[in-house]
Amino acid sequence: MNVETKGTSRSAAPVWVALVVAIVGLVVATAALTANLVGGAPFGMMGAGRGIMSGGGMMSGGGMMSGGGMMSGAFGSGSGLQPGANGFVPGTVAAPRVVRVIAGPGYAFSPSSIAVARGETVTFLVTTMGPITHEFMVGPAADVTTHTPGTPEIDGIGMMQTGSLTYTFDGSGPYAFACHEPGHYEAGMAGTITVVP
């Protein structure tokens, strides 16, 4: 880099511009990868809604790179990337839908009921709030509610603070999720999953 104490440097500007272009490229690539792998962020640090960093986030309406800003348009609306739009290639395999579940505080899940389509694959991102650890078991309601150990249709995350689980709902249901740590299910720590055609 050529820096002068008087006048203007001709080589400093192209280096600065190249650096800005590289940083913007990394931000866009990270955002697109996040949208592909995670499928949007229902809530939390990345914003609200299915948008990629939407709802007031860094790349959305009200955010740092929105409106008339440098990243407005494809990312600035807060609507998020949709399959077939904004660079997504039609015909590629879609990532499973992500459902964020909060375990606790206390003995409850939020949300306590979820609707899925028959055959849908869902990734549950489970976070425990508070000092009590929980487990997250999902499967056919009859097996989950009676806590039938070793049933192949049940899948779960053991005692954890944070974990993820991907499950495909092949049957017509009903399905359920629950925590079977001693006393937790009895205290009402369970939820329902409705399969819709």
CSV table of C-alpha atoms in Angstrom, one decimal:
chain,number,residue,atom,x,y,z
A,1,MET,CA,0.0,0.0,0.0
A,2,ASN,CA,1.3,3.4,-0.9
A,3,VAL,CA,0.6,6.0,1.7
A,4,GLU,CA,1.6,9.6,1.3
A,5,THR,CA,1.6,12.4,3.9
A,6,LYS,CA,0.6,15.1,1.4
A,7,GLY,CA,-1.8,14.7,-1.5
A,8,THR,CA,-3.7,11.6,-2.5
A,9,SER,CA,-2.4,8.1,-2.9
A,10,ARG,CA,-3.4,6.3,-6.1
A,11,SER,CA,-2.8,2.8,-4.9
A,12,ALA,CA,-4.5,3.0,-1.5
A,13,ALA,CA,-8.0,3.4,-2.9
A,14,PRO,CA,-8.0,0.2,-5.0
A,15,VAL,CA,-6.7,-1.8,-2.0
A,16,TRP,CA,-9.4,-0.3,0.2
A,17,VAL,CA,-12.1,-1.1,-2.4
A,18,ALA,CA,-10.9,-4.6,-2.8
A,19,LEU,CA,-11.0,-5.2,0.9
A,20,VAL,CA,-14.6,-3.9,1.2
A,21,VAL,CA,-15.7,-6.1,-1.8
A,22,ALA,CA,-14.1,-9.1,-0.1
A,23,ILE,CA,-15.8,-8.5,3.2
A,24,VAL,CA,-19.2,-8.0,1.5
A,25,GLY,CA,-18.7,-11.2,-0.5
A,26,LEU,CA,-18.0,-13.1,2.8
A,27,VAL,CA,-21.1,-11.7,4.4
A,28,VAL,CA,-23.3,-12.6,1.4
A,29,ALA,CA,-21.8,-16.1,1.2
A,30,THR,CA,-22.3,-16.7,4.9
A,31,ALA,CA,-25.9,-15.5,4.7
A,32,ALA,CA,-26.7,-17.8,1.8
A,33,LEU,CA,-25.0,-20.8,3.5
A,34,THR,CA,-27.0,-20.1,6.7
A,35,ALA,CA,-30.2,-19.9,4.8
A,36,ASN,CA,-29.5,-23.2,3.0
A,37,LEU,CA,-28.4,-25.1,6.1
A,38,VAL,CA,-30.7,-23.7,8.7
A,39,GLY,CA,-33.7,-22.7,6.7
A,40,GLY,CA,-34.3,-19.3,8.3
A,41,ALA,CA,-34.3,-18.3,12.0
A,42,PRO,CA,-37.7,-18.3,13.7
A,43,PHE,CA,-36.4,-16.3,16.6
A,44,GLY,CA,-33.4,-15.3,18.6
A,45,MET,CA,-30.1,-13.7,17.7
A,46,MET,CA,-30.7,-14.0,13.9
A,47,GLY,CA,-34.1,-12.2,13.9
A,48,ALA,CA,-37.8,-13.0,13.7
A,49,GLY,CA,-39.6,-14.9,10.9
A,50,ARG,CA,-38.3,-17.2,8.3
A,51,GLY,CA,-36.0,-14.5,6.9
A,52,ILE,CA,-32.3,-14.7,6.8
A,53,MET,CA,-31.2,-12.5,9.7
A,54,SER,CA,-34.6,-10.8,9.4
A,55,GLY,CA,-36.9,-8.7,11.6
A,56,GLY,CA,-34.5,-5.9,12.5
A,57,GLY,CA,-31.3,-8.0,12.1
A,58,MET,CA,-28.2,-6.8,10.4
A,59,MET,CA,-29.4,-7.5,6.9
A,60,SER,CA,-33.0,-6.7,7.1
A,61,GLY,CA,-35.6,-3.9,7.2
A,62,GLY,CA,-34.5,-1.7,10.0
A,63,GLY,CA,-31.1,-3.3,10.1
A,64,MET,CA,-27.6,-2.0,9.4
A,65,MET,CA,-27.6,-3.0,5.7
A,66,SER,CA,-31.2,-2.3,4.7
A,67,GLY,CA,-33.3,0.2,3.0
A,68,GLY,CA,-31.1,2.3,0.8
A,69,GLY,CA,-28.0,0.6,2.2
A,70,MET,CA,-25.4,-1.4,0.4
A,71,MET,CA,-27.2,-4.8,0.9
A,72,SER,CA,-30.8,-3.8,0.3
A,73,GLY,CA,-33.1,-5.7,-2.1
A,74,ALA,CA,-32.5,-9.4,-1.9
A,75,PHE,CA,-31.5,-9.4,1.7
A,76,GLY,CA,-32.9,-6.0,2.9
A,77,SER,CA,-36.6,-6.8,2.7
A,78,GLY,CA,-36.6,-9.2,5.7
A,79,SER,CA,-38.6,-11.7,3.7
A,80,GLY,CA,-35.6,-14.0,3.5
A,81,LEU,CA,-34.4,-16.2,0.7
A,82,GLN,CA,-36.9,-18.6,-0.9
A,83,PRO,CA,-36.2,-21.7,-3.0
A,84,GLY,CA,-35.7,-20.7,-6.6
A,85,ALA,CA,-35.1,-17.0,-5.7
A,86,ASN,CA,-32.0,-15.0,-5.0
A,87,GLY,CA,-29.5,-17.5,-6.2
A,88,PHE,CA,-31.1,-20.7,-5.0
A,89,VAL,CA,-30.9,-23.4,-7.7
A,90,PRO,CA,-34.3,-25.1,-8.3
A,91,GLY,CA,-34.2,-28.9,-7.9
A,92,THR,CA,-31.7,-28.9,-5.1
A,93,VAL,CA,-32.5,-30.8,-2.0
A,94,ALA,CA,-34.1,-28.6,0.6
A,95,ALA,CA,-32.8,-28.6,4.1
A,96,PRO,CA,-35.2,-29.9,6.8
A,97,ARG,CA,-37.4,-27.4,8.5
A,98,VAL,CA,-36.0,-26.1,11.7
A,99,VAL,CA,-38.2,-25.9,14.8
A,100,ARG,CA,-36.7,-24.3,17.9
A,101,VAL,CA,-37.9,-25.7,21.2
A,102,ILE,CA,-37.3,-24.2,24.6
A,103,ALA,CA,-37.2,-26.6,27.5
A,104,GLY,CA,-38.1,-24.8,30.7
A,105,PRO,CA,-37.7,-22.8,32.7
A,106,GLY,CA,-39.4,-25.3,34.9
A,107,TYR,CA,-41.2,-28.3,33.4
A,108,ALA,CA,-42.6,-27.2,30.1
A,109,PHE,CA,-41.7,-27.1,26.4
A,110,SER,CA,-42.4,-24.1,24.2
A,111,PRO,CA,-44.0,-24.5,21.8
A,112,SER,CA,-46.1,-27.3,23.3
A,113,SER,CA,-47.7,-28.3,20.1
A,114,ILE,CA,-46.3,-28.5,16.5
A,115,ALA,CA,-47.9,-29.3,13.2
A,116,VAL,CA,-46.0,-31.2,10.5
A,117,ALA,CA,-46.8,-32.5,7.0
A,118,ARG,CA,-46.8,-36.3,6.6
A,119,GLY,CA,-43.3,-37.3,5.3
A,120,GLU,CA,-41.7,-34.0,6.4
A,121,THR,CA,-38.3,-34.0,8.0
A,122,VAL,CA,-37.9,-31.6,10.9
A,123,THR,CA,-34.7,-30.7,12.8
A,124,PHE,CA,-35.5,-29.8,16.4
A,125,LEU,CA,-33.1,-27.3,18.0
A,126,VAL,CA,-33.7,-27.7,21.7
A,127,THR,CA,-32.3,-25.3,24.3
A,128,THR,CA,-32.8,-25.7,28.0
A,129,MET,CA,-33.5,-22.5,29.9
A,130,GLY,CA,-32.6,-22.5,33.6
A,131,PRO,CA,-30.4,-24.7,35.7
A,132,ILE,CA,-32.4,-28.0,35.3
A,133,THR,CA,-31.3,-30.3,32.5
A,134,HIS,CA,-33.9,-32.0,30.3
A,135,GLU,CA,-34.1,-34.7,27.6
A,136,PHE,CA,-36.1,-34.4,24.4
A,137,MET,CA,-37.8,-37.6,23.1
A,138,VAL,CA,-39.9,-37.7,20.0
A,139,GLY,CA,-41.9,-40.4,18.2
A,140,PRO,CA,-45.3,-42.1,18.1
A,141,ALA,CA,-47.4,-40.7,21.0
A,142,ALA,CA,-48.1,-44.2,22.4
A,143,ASP,CA,-44.4,-45.0,22.7
A,144,VAL,CA,-43.3,-41.6,23.9
A,145,THR,CA,-46.0,-41.1,26.5
A,146,THR,CA,-45.3,-44.6,28.0
A,147,HIS,CA,-41.6,-44.1,27.6
A,148,THR,CA,-40.9,-47.5,25.9
A,149,PRO,CA,-37.1,-47.8,26.0
A,150,GLY,CA,-35.5,-49.3,22.9
A,151,THR,CA,-38.4,-48.6,20.6
A,152,PRO,CA,-36.8,-47.9,17.2
A,153,GLU,CA,-39.5,-45.3,16.3
A,154,ILE,CA,-38.4,-43.1,19.2
A,155,ASP,CA,-35.4,-40.8,18.9
A,156,GLY,CA,-34.1,-38.5,21.5
A,157,ILE,CA,-31.5,-36.3,23.0
A,158,GLY,CA,-30.3,-37.3,26.4
A,159,MET,CA,-29.8,-34.9,29.3
A,160,MET,CA,-28.6,-31.7,27.8
A,161,GLN,CA,-28.5,-27.9,27.8
A,162,THR,CA,-28.6,-27.6,24.0
A,163,GLY,CA,-29.0,-30.2,21.3
A,164,SER,CA,-30.5,-31.0,18.0
A,165,LEU,CA,-32.5,-33.9,16.6
A,166,THR,CA,-33.7,-34.6,13.0
A,167,TYR,CA,-36.8,-36.7,12.7
A,168,THR,CA,-38.9,-37.7,9.6
A,169,PHE,CA,-42.7,-38.1,10.3
A,170,ASP,CA,-43.6,-41.0,8.0
A,171,GLY,CA,-46.8,-42.1,9.7
A,172,SER,CA,-50.1,-40.3,10.2
A,173,GLY,CA,-49.6,-39.9,13.9
A,174,PRO,CA,-50.3,-38.9,16.5
A,175,TYR,CA,-46.8,-38.1,17.6
A,176,ALA,CA,-45.5,-36.6,20.8
A,177,PHE,CA,-42.4,-35.2,22.5
A,178,ALA,CA,-41.5,-35.4,26.2
A,179,CYS,CA,-38.9,-35.3,28.9
A,180,HIS,CA,-38.6,-38.4,30.9
A,181,GLU,CA,-36.1,-37.3,33.5
A,182,PRO,CA,-37.6,-38.4,36.9
A,183,GLY,CA,-40.7,-36.5,37.6
A,184,HIS,CA,-40.6,-34.2,34.6
A,185,TYR,CA,-43.2,-35.9,32.4
A,186,GLU,CA,-45.5,-36.3,35.4
A,187,ALA,CA,-45.1,-32.5,35.9
A,188,GLY,CA,-46.4,-31.9,32.4
A,189,MET,CA,-43.3,-31.7,30.4
A,190,ALA,CA,-44.7,-33.1,27.1
A,191,GLY,CA,-46.0,-31.8,23.8
A,192,THR,CA,-48.0,-33.0,20.8
A,193,ILE,CA,-47.2,-33.2,17.1
A,194,THR,CA,-50.1,-33.2,14.7
A,195,VAL,CA,-49.5,-34.7,11.2
A,196,VAL,CA,-51.4,-32.9,8.5
A,197,PRO,CA,-51.9,-34.4,5.0
